[in-house]
PDB file of C-alpha atoms and ligand atoms in Angstrom:
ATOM      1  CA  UNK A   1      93.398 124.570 139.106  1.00 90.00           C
ATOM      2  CA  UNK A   2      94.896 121.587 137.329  1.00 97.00           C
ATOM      3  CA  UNK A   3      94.300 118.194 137.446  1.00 98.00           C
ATOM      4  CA  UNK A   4      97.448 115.604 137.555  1.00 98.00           C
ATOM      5  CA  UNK A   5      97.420 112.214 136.190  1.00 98.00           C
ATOM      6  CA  UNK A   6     100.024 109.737 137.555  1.00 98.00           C
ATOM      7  CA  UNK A   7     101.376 107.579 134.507  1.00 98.00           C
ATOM      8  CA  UNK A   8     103.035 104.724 136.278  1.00 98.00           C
ATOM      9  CA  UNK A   9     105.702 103.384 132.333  1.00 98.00           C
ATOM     10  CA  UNK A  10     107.004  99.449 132.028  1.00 98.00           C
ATOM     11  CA  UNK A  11     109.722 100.264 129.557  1.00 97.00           C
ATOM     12  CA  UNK A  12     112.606 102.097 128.749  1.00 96.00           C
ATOM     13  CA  UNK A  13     111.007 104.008 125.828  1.00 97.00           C
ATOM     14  CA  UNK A  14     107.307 103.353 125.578  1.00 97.00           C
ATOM     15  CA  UNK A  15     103.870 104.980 123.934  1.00 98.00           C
ATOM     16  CA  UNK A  16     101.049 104.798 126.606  1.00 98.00           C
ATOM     17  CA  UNK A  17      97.233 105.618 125.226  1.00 98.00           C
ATOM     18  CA  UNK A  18      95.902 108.381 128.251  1.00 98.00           C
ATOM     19  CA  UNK A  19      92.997 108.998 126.084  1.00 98.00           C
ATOM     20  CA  UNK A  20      90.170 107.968 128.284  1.00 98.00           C
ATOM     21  CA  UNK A  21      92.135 109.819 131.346  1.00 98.00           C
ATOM     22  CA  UNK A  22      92.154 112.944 129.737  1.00 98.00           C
ATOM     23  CA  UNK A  23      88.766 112.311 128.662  1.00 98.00           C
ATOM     24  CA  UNK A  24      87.980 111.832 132.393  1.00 98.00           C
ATOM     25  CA  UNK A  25      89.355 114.912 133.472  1.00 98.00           C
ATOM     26  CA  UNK A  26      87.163 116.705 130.715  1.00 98.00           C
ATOM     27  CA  UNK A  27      84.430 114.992 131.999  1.00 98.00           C
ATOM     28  CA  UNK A  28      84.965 115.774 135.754  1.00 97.00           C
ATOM     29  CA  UNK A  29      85.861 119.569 134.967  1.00 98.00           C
ATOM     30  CA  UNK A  30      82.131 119.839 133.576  1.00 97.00           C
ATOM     31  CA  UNK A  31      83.477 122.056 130.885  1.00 98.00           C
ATOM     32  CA  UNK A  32      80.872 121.621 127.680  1.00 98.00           C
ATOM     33  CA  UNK A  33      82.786 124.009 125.002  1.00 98.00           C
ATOM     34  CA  UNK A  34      86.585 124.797 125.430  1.00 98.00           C
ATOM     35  CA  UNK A  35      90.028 123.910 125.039  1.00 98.00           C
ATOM     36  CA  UNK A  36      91.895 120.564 127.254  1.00 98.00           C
ATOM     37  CA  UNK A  37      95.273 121.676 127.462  1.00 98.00           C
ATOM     38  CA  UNK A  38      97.901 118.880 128.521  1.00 98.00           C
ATOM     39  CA  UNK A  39     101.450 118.873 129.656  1.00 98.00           C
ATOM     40  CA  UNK A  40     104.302 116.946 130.575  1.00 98.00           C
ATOM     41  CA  UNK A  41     106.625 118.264 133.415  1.00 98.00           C
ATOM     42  CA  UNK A  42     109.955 116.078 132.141  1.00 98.00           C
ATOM     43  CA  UNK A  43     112.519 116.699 130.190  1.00 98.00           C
ATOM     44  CA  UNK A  44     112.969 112.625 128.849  1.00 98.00           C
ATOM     45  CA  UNK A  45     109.332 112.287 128.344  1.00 98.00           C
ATOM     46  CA  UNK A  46     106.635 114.010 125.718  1.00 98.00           C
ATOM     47  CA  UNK A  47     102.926 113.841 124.805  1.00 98.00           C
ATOM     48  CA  UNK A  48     101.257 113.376 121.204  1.00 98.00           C
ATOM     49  CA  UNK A  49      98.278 112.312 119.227  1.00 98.00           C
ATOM     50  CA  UNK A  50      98.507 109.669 116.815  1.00 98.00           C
ATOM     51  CA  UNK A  51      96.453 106.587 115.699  1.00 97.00           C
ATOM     52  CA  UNK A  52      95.328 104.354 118.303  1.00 96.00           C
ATOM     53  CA  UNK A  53      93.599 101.880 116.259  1.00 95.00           C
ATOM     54  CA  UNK A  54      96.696  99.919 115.575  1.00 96.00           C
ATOM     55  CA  UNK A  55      99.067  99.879 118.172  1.00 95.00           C
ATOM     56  CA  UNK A  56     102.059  99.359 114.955  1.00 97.00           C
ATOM     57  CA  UNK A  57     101.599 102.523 114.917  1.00 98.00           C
ATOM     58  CA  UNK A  58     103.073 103.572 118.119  1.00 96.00           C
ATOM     59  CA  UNK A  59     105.911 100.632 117.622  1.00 96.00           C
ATOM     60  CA  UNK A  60     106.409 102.060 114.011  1.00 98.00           C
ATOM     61  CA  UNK A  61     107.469 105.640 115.705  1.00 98.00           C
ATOM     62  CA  UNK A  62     109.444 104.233 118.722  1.00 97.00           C
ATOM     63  CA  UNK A  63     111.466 102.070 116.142  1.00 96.00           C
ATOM     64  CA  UNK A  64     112.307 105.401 113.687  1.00 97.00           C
ATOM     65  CA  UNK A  65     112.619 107.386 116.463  1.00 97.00           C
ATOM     66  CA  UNK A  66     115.331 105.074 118.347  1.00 94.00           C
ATOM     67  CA  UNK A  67     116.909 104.473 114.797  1.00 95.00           C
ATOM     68  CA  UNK A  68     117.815 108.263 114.154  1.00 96.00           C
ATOM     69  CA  UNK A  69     118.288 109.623 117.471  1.00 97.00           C
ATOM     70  CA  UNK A  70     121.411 107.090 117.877  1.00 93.00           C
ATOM     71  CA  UNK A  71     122.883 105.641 121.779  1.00 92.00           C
ATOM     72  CA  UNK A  72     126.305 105.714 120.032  1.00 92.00           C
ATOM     73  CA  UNK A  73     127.052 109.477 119.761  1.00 94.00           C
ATOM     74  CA  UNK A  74     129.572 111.661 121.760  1.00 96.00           C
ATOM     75  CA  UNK A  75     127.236 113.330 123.729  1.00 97.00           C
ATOM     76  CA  UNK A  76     128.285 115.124 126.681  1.00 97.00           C
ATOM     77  CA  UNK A  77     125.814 115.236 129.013  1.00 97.00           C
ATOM     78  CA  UNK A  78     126.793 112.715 131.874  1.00 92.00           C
ATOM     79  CA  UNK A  79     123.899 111.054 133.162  1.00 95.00           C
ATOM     80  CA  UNK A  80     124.032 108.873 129.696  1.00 94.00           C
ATOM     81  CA  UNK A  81     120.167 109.797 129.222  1.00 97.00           C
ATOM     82  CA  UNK A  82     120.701 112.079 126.185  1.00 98.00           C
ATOM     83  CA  UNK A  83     118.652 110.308 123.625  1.00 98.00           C
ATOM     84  CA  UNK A  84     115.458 110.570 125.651  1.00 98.00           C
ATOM     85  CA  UNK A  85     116.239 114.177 125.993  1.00 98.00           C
ATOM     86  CA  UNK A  86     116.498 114.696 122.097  1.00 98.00           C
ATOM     87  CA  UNK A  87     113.382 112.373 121.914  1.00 98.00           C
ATOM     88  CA  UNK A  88     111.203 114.213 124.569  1.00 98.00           C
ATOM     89  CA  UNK A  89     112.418 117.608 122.311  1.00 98.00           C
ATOM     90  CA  UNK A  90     111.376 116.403 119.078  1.00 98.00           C
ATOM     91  CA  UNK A  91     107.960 115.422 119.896  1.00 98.00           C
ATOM     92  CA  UNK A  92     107.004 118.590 122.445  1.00 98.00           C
ATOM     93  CA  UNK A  93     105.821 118.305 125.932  1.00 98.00           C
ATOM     94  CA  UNK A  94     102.618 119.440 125.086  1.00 98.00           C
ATOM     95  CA  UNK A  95      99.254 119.669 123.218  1.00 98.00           C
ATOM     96  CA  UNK A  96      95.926 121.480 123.215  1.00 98.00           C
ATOM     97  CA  UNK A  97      92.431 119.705 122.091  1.00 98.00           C
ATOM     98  CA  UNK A  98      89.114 120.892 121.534  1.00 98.00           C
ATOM     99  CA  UNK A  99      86.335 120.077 123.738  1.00 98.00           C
ATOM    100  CA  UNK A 100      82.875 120.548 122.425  1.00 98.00           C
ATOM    101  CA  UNK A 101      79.874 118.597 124.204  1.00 98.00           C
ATOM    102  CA  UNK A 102      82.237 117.516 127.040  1.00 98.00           C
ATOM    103  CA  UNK A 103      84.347 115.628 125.109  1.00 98.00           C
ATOM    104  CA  UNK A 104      87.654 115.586 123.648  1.00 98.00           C
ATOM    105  CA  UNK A 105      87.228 116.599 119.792  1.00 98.00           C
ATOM    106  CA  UNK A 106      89.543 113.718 118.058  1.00 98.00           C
ATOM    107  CA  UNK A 107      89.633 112.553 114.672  1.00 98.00           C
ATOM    108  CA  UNK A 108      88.548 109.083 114.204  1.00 97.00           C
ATOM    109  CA  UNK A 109      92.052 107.675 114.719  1.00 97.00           C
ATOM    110  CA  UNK A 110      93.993 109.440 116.774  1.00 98.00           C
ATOM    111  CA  UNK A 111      94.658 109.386 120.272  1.00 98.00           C
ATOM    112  CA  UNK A 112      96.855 111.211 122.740  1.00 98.00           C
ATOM    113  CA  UNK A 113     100.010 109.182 123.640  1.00 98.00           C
ATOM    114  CA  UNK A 114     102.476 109.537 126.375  1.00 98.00           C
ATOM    115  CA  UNK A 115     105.723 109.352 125.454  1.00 98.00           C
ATOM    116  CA  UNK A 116     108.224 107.538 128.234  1.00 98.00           C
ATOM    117  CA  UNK A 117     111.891 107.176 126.639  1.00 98.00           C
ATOM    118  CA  UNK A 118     113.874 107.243 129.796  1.00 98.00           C
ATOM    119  CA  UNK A 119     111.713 104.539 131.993  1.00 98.00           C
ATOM    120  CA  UNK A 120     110.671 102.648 133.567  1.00 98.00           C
ATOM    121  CA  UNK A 121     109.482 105.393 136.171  1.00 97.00           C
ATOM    122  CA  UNK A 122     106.201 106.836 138.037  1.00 98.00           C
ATOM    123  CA  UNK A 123     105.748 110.052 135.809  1.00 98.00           C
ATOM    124  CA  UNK A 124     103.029 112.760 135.793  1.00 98.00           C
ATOM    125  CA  UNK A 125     100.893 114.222 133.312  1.00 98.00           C
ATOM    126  CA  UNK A 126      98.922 118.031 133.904  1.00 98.00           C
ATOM    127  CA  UNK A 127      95.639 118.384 132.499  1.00 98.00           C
ATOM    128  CA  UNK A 128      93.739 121.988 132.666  1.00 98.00           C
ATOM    129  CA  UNK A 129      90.508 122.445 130.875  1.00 98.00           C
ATOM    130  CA  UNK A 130      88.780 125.768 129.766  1.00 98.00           C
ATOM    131  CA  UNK A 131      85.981 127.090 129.206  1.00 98.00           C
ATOM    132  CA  UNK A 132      85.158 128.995 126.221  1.00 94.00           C
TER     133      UNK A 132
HETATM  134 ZN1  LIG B 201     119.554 113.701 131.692  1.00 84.37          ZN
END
């Protein structure tokens, strides 16, 4: 079993801080030592960790991101949503943390971000912890 967490996004392309979701599910899942393993079932969307202290962070990576993955190029696929496509591909639609203690084993920093860059939309997020 899984656990899925609805991410309701505000903007066209967006970072949204899940951290203390996923930490939720870690905590609900009872799992002391193991791995939290989280995915993103969309092609225009992606997960990552990054610093969550400052929130230029996340506006620093949206801006670069926007600026080299252009609007303005042929592409060819027709629903005109190929730059979140290339965005969701360049960051991954997944990642894997440790859990030790029940938590989430995180540097200092860094959070785990979900990445919207075709919204605004109701989009999902799977979380499986395991044991080990
Ligand atoms: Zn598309």
């Amino acid at each position: 079993m899984f656990e899925t967490l609805t991410v309701p996004t505000n903007h066209r392309t967006e970072l949204l801080d899940l951290t203390s979701q996923v930490q939720q599910v870690v905590h609900k899942s009872g799992v002391s030592e193991g791995l939290c393993h989280v995915f993103v079932p969309h092609t225009t969307a992606a997960v990552t960790i990054n610093e969550s202290a400052d929130p230029a962070v996340k506006a620093d990576i949206l801006m670069v991101l926007n600026k080299i993955i252009s609007d303005q190029e042929p592409y060819r696929h027709q629903e005109g949503n190929s730059p979140a496509h290339l965005k969701s591909s360049i960051i991954g639609c997944q990642i894997t943390v440790l859990v030790s203690k029940g938590r989430l084993v995180l540097g200092t920093w860094q959070g785990i971000f979900f990445c919207e860059f075709d919204g605004p939309r109701s989009r999902r997020l799977h979380v499986k912890v395991v044991a080990g």
